[in-house]
Coordinates of C-alpha atoms in Angstrom, one line a residue:
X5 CA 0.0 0.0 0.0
X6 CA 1.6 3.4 -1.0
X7 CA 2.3 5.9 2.3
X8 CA -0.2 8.6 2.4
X9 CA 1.8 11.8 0.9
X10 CA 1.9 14.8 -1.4
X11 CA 4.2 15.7 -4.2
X12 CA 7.9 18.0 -3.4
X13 CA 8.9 18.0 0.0
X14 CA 12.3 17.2 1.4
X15 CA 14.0 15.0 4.1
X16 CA 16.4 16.9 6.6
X17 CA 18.0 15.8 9.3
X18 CA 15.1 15.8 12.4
X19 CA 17.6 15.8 15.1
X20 CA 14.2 14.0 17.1
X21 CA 16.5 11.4 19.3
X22 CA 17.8 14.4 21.6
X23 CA 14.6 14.8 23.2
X24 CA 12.1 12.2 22.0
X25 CA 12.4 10.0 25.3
X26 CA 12.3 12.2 27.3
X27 CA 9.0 12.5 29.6
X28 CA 7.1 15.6 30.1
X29 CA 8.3 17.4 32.8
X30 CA 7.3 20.8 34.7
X31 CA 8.7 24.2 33.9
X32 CA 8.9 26.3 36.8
X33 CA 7.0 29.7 36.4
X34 CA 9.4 33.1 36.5
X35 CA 9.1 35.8 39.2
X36 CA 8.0 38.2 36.3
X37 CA 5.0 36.8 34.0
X38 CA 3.9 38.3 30.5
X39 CA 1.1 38.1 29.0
X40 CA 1.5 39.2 25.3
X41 CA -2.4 40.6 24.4
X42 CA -1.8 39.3 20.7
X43 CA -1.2 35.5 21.1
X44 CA -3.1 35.1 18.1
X45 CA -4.0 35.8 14.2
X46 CA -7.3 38.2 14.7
X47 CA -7.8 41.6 17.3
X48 CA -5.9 41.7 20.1
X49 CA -7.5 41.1 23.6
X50 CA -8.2 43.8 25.8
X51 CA -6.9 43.9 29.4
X52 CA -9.9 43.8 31.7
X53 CA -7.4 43.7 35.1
X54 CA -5.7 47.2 36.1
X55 CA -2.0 47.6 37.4
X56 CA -2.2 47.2 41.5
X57 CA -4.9 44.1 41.0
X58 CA -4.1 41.1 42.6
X59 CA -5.1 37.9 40.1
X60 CA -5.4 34.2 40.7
X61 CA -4.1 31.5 38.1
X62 CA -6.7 30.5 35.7
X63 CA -8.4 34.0 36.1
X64 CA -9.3 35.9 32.9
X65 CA -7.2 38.9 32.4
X66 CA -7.3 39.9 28.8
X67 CA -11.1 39.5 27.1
X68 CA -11.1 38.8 23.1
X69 CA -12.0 42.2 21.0
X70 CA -14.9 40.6 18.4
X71 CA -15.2 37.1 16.7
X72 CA -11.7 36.4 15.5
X73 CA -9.9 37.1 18.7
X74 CA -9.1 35.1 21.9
X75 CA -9.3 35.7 25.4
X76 CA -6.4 35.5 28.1
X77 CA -6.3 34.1 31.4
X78 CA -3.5 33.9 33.8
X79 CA -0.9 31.1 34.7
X80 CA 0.0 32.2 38.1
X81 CA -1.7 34.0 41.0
X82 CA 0.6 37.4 41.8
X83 CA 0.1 41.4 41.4
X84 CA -0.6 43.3 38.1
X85 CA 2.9 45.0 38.1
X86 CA 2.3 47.0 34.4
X87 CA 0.7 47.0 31.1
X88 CA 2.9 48.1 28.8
X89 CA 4.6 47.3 25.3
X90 CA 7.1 44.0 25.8
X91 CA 9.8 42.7 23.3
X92 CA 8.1 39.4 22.0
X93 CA 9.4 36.2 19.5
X94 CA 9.3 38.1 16.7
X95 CA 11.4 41.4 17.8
X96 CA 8.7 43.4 17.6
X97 CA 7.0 45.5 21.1
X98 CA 3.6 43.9 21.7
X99 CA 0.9 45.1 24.6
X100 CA 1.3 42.8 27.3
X101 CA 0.0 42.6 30.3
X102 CA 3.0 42.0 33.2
X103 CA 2.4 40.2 36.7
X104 CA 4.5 39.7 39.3
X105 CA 3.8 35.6 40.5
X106 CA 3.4 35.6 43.8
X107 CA 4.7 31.7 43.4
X108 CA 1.4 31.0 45.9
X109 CA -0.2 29.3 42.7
X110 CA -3.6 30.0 44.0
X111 CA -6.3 28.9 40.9
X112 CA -9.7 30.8 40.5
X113 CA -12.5 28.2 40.2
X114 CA -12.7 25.8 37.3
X115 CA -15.8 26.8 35.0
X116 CA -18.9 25.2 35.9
X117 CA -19.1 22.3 33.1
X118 CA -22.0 20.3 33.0
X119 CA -21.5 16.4 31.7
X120 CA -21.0 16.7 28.2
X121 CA -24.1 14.2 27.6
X122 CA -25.9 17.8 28.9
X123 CA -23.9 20.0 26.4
X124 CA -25.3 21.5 23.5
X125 CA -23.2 22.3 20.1
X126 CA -23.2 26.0 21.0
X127 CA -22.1 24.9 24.6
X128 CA -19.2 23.7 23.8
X129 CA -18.3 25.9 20.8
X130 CA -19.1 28.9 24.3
X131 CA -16.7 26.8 26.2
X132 CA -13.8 26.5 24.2
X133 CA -14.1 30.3 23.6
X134 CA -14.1 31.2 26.7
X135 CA -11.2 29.2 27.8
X136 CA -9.0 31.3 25.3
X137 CA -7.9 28.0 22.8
X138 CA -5.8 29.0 19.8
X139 CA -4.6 26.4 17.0
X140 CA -1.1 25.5 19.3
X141 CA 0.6 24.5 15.8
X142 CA 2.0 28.1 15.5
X143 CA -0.6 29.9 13.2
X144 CA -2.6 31.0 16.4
X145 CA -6.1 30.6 14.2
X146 CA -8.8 31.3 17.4
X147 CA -10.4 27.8 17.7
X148 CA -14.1 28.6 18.7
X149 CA -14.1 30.4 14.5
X150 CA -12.6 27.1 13.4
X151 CA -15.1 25.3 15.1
X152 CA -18.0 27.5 13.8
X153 CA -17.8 27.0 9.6
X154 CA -20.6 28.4 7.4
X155 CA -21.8 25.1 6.7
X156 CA -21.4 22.5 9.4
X157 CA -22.8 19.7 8.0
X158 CA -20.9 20.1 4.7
X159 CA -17.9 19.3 7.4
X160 CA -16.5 15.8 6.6
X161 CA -13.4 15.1 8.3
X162 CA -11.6 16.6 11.3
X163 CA -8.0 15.6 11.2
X164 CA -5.4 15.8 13.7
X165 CA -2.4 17.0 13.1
X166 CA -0.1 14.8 14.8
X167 CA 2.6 14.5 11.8
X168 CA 5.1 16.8 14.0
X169 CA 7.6 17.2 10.7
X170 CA 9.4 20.1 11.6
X171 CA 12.9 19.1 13.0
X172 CA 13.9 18.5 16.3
X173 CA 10.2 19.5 17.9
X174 CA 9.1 16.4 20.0
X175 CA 6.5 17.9 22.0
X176 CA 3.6 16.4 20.4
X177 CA 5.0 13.2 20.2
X178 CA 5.3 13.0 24.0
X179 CA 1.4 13.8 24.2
X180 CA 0.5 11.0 22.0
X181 CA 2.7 8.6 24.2
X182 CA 1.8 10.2 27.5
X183 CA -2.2 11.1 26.5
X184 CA -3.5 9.6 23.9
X185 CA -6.7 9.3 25.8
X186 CA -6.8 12.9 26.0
X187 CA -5.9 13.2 22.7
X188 CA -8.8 10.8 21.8
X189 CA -11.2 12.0 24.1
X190 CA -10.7 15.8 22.6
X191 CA -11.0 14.3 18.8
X192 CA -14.5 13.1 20.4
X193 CA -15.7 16.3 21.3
X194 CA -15.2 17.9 18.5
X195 CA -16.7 15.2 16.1
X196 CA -20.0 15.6 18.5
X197 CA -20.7 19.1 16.7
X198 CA -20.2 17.9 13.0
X199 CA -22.0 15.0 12.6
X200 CA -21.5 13.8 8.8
X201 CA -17.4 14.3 9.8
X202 CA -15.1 11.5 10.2
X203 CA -12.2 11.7 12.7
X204 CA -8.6 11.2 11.5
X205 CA -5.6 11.2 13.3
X206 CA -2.6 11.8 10.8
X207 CA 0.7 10.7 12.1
X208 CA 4.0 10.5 10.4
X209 CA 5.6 6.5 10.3
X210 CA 8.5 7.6 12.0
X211 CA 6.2 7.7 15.3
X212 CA 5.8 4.2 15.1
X213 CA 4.7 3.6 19.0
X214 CA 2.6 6.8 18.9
X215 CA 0.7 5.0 15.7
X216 CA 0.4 1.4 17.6
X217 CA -1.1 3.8 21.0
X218 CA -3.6 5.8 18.8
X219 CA -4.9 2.3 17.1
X220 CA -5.0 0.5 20.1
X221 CA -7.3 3.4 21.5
X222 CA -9.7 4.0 19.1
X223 CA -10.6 0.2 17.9
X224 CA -13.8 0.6 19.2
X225 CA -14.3 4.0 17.8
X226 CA -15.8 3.8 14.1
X227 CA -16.0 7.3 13.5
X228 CA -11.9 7.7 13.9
X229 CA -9.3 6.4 11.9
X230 CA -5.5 6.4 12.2
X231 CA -3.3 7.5 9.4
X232 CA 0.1 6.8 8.7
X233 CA 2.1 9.8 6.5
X234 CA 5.3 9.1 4.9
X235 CA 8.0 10.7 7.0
X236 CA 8.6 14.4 4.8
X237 CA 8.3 17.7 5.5
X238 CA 6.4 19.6 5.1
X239 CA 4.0 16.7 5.7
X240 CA 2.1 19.0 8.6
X241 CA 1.9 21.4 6.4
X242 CA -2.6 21.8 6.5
X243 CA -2.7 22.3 2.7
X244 CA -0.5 18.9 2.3
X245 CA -2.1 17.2 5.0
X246 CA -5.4 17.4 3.9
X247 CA -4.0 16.2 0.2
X248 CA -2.4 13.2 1.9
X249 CA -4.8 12.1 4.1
X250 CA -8.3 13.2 1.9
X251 CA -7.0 13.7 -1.7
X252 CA -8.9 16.9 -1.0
X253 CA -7.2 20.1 -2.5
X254 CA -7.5 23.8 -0.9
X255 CA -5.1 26.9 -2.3
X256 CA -4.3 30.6 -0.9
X257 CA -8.2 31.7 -1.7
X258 CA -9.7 29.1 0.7
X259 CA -10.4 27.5 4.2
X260 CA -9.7 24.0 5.1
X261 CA -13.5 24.2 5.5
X262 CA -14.0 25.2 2.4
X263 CA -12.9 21.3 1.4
X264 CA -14.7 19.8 4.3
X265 CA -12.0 19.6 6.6
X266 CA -11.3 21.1 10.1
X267 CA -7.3 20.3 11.3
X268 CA -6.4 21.1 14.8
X269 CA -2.8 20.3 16.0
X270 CA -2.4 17.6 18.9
X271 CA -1.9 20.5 21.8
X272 CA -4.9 22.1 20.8
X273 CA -7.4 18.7 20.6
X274 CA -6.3 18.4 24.3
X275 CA -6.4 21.6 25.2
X276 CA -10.8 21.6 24.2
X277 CA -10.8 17.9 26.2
X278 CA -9.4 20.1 29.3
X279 CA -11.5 22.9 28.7
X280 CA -14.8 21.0 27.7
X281 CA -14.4 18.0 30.6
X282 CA -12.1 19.8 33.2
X283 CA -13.4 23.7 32.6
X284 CA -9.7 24.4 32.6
X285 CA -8.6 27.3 30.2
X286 CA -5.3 27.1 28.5
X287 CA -2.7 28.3 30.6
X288 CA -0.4 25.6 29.7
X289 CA 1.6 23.7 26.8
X290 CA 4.3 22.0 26.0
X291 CA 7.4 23.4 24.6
X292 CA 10.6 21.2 23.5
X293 CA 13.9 23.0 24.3
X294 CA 16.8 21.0 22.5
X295 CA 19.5 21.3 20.0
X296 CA 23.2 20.8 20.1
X297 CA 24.1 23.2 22.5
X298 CA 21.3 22.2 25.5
X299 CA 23.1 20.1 28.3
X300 CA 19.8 18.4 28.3
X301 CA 16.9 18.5 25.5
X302 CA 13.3 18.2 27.7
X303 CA 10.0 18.5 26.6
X304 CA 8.8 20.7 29.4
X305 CA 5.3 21.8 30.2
X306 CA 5.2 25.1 30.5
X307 CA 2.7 28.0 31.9
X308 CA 1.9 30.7 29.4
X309 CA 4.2 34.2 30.4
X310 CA 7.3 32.5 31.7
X311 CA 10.5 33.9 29.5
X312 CA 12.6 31.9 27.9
X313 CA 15.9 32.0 29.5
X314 CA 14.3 30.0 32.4
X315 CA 13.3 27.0 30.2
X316 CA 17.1 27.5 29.3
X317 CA 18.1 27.0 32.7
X318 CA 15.5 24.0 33.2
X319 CA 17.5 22.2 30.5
X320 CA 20.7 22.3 32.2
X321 CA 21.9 25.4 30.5
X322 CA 24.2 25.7 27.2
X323 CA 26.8 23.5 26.8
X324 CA 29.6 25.0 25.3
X325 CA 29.5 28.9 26.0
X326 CA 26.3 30.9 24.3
X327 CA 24.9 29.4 20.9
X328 CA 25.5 31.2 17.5
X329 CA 21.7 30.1 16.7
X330 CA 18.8 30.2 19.2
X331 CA 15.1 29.8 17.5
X332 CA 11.6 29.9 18.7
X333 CA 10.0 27.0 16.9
X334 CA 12.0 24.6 14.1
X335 CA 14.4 25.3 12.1
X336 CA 12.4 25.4 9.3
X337 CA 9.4 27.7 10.1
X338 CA 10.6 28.9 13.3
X339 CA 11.9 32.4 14.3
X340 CA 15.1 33.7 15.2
X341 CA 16.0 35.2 18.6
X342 CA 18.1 37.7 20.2
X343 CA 16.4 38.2 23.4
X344 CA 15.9 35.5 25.7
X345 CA 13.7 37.6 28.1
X346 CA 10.7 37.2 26.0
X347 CA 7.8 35.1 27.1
X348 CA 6.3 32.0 26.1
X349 CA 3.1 32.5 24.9
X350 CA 0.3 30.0 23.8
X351 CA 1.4 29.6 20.2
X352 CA 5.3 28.5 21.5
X353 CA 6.4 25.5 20.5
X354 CA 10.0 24.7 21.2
X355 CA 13.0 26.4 21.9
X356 CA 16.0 25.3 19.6
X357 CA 19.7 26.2 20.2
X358 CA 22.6 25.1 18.0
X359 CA 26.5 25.7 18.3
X360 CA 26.8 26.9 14.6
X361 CA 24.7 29.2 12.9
X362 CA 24.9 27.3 9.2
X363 CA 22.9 29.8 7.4
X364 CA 25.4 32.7 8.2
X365 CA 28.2 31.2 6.9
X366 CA 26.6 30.1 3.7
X367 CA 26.9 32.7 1.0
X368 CA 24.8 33.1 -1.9
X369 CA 25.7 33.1 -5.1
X370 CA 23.6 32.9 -8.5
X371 CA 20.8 30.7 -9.5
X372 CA 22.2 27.8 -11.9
X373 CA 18.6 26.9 -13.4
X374 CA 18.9 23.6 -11.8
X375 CA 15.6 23.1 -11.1
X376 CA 15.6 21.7 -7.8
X377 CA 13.4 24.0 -5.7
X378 CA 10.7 23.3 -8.3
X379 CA 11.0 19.3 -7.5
X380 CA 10.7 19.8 -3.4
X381 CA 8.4 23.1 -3.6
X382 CA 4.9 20.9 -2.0
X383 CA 2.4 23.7 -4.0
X384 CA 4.5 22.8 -7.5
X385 CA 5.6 26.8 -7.8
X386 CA 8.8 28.1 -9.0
X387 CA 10.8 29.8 -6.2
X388 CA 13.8 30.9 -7.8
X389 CA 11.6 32.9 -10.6
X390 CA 9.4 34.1 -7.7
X391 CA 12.5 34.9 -5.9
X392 CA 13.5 36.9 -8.5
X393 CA 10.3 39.1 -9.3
X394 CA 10.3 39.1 -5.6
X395 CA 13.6 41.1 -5.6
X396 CA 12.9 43.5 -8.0
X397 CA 9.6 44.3 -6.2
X398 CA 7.8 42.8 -9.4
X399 CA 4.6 42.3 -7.6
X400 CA 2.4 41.7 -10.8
X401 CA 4.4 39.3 -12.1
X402 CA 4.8 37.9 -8.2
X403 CA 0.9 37.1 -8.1
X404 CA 0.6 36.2 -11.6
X405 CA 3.4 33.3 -11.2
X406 CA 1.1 32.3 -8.2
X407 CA 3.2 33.8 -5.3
X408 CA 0.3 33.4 -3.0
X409 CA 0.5 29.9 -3.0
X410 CA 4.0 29.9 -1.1
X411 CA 3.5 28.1 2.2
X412 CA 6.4 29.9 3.5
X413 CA 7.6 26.2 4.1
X414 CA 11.5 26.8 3.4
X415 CA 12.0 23.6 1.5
X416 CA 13.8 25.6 -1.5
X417 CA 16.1 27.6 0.8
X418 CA 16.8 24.3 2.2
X419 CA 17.8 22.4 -1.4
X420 CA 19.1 25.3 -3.4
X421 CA 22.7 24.6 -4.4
X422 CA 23.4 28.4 -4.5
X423 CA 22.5 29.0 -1.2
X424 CA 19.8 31.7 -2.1
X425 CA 17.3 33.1 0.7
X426 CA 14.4 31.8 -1.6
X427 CA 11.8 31.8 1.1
X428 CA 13.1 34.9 2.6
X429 CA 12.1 36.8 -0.8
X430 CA 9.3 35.5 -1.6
X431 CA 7.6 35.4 2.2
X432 CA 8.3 39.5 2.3
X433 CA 6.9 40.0 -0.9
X434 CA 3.8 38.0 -0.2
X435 CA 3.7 39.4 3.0
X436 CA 3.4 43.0 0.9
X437 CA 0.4 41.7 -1.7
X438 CA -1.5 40.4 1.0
X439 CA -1.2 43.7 2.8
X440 CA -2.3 45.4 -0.7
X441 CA -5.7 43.7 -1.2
X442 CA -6.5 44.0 2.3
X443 CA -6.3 47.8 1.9
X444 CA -8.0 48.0 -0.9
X445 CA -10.9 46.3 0.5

């Protein structure tokens, strides 16, 4: 039978075995929390908490601004110290409410759930609102609008993303080994509001005890199926993913609903099983800090506001003197830091640090017409012609050459022989066009 896959993609090294076997453990919280109001795509939340207020953990702090926003609650009980602009992952100063943990770890009441026998579709779609859930995969999409699609009974599958292809992250492997129950149990829930959807859990064949756990769970389930992907990034790509494991196609112009689908990544499935069973709102991930220069890789679990450079510490510290490469996320999609006094936030995934920073010392030279970032590109584009309208600001030819398709996935930066920053190009440019049309709206 042929693995379940999609056309391009590449194989780099995943760097998985540093941390893979290693349990979750507990992060401790820092004595400053941050609390980022934009942890999400959408409006950013507004603070409903003043400086001087004393809050509990699990307390709503931050209170979504319209439909496509999320809300915000508190990790830790302690004193509202400021809100104020904070340096966040991507550089940039970002509203942020700052609170002083009081380390007491004293929890506001759980919501009042009902059984979920009792619980109506708009229940629980009110439920996982108000417990602030965001897709945990890094996009950040509020999950009460992906839950709510035009049409719900034109939905036919809800996959879970459990193909964790970027490099190095593990985090979601050890929830499929420590909680596949929850991870079930979540999948459950959200089949119970789309009734003509199947359930499909979609998990790369290098996980092969995380596949055996999932089937040996859901047996007796006949709406859920497991999936096995071929082992390629970007397999969790949504666009491939719902190619591999549907034959169902969706480009730039459309929603995964749009095909039938809803996709959720494996943090955020448990996340609505906590919310919807526990009344627990997220306050909580897990985050994998690895790479060559961590004494010891973990997979942590880690409250939402603590900075970085404790997670650092958690792992033992840097091996060899301070990294020349430290990166929120994978090495592939993830983002580069400078600051380590930035704060986790609900979209954080991993922390990556590496002795050598390969990318600086490659330099680029000119495109030989090789062809091989058409061959691995996984929405069949051209990046190096892209790349080059891209650079001379061509943004007619840009969109006309399809530049909007671009996942942003890196795997042409990755193969180019010339060492061009393909991506790089082409992800500002796009980045402009989309910012064109939605002015002109």
């Amino acid at each position: 039978m042929a693995k379940l896959t999609f056309k391009g993609g590449i194989h780099p090294f995943d760097g998985k075995d540093l941390s893979k076997n290693k349990p979750i453990v507990d992060a401790d919280a820092t004595d400053i929390m941050i609390y980022p109001l934009s942890q999400h795509i959408g409006a950013p939340a507004n603070p409903i908490v003043s400086v001087g207020d004393r809050v509990l953990g699990n307390q709503k702090i931050a209170e979504a601004n319209g439909f496509v926003s999320a809300n915000i609650h508190s990790s830790v009980s302690g004193i509202v110290k400021a809100i104020e602009p904070r340096r966040v992952v991507g550089g940039q100063m970002a509203m942020s409410i700052v609170i002083e943990n009081d380390h007491l770890y004293e929890m506001a009441p759980q919501y009042n759930v009902p059984h979920i026998a009792a619980l109506t579709k708009e229940d629980v779609i009110a439920i996982v609102k108000e417990a602030g859930i965001i897709g945990m995969g890094g996009a950040g999409f509020p999950t009460h609008v992906k839950l709510s699609p035009k049409n719900p009974d034109e939905i036919h599958y809800i996959i879970a993303n459990c193909a964790e292809c970027e490099p190095y992250l593990t985090s979601d492997y050890r929830r499929m080994i420590e909680n596949p129950e929850m991870l079930v149990a979540g999948l459950k829930i959200m089949l119970s509001l789309f009734p003509n959807a199947r359930g499909i859990l979609a998990v790369e064949d290098n996980k092969p005890d995380a596949i055996k756990a999932l089937r040996e769970i859901t047996i007796d389930e006949t709406r859920i199926e497991v999936k096995a992907l071929k082992t390629k990034y970007p397999q969790g790509s949504e666009r491939q993913l719902i190619y591999a494991t549907t034959g169902r196609a969706i480009n730039s112009t459309m929603l995964p609903a749009d095909a039938g689908c809803i996709v959720d990544n494996v943090d955020t499935i448990v996340a609505i099983y906590h919310a919807v069973i526990d009344g627990l709102p997220l306050t909580e991930r897990i985050v994998t800090v690895t790479g060559d220069a961590i004494r010891f890789p973990q997979n942590f679990r880690v409250k939402t506001g603590t900075l970085y450079s404790s997670l650092i510490e958690a792992a033992g510290g840097f091996k060899d003197g301070f990294p020349e490469k430290i990166v929120s996320g994978g090495p592939m999609m993830g983002r580069a830091l400078f600051d380590l006094e930035v704060p986790t936030t609900k979209a954080s995934s991993a922390l990556l640090c590496m002795k050598k920073d390969e990318v600086k010392d490659s330099k680029p030279s000119n495109c030989i017409n090789c062809g091989m970032c058409v061959e691995v590109c996984p929405s069949r584009l051209i990046p190096s012609r892209l790349a080059d309208f891209a650079e001379h600001s061509d943004k007619e030819k840009f969109e006309k050459y399809n530049g909007l398709e671009c996942v942003e996935c890196g795997s042409c930066s990755y193969i180019c022989p010339a060492k061009r920053q393909l991506v790089q190009s082409i992800g500002t440019v796009r980045k402009q066009v989309l910012a064109d049309k939605r002015n002109k709206k």
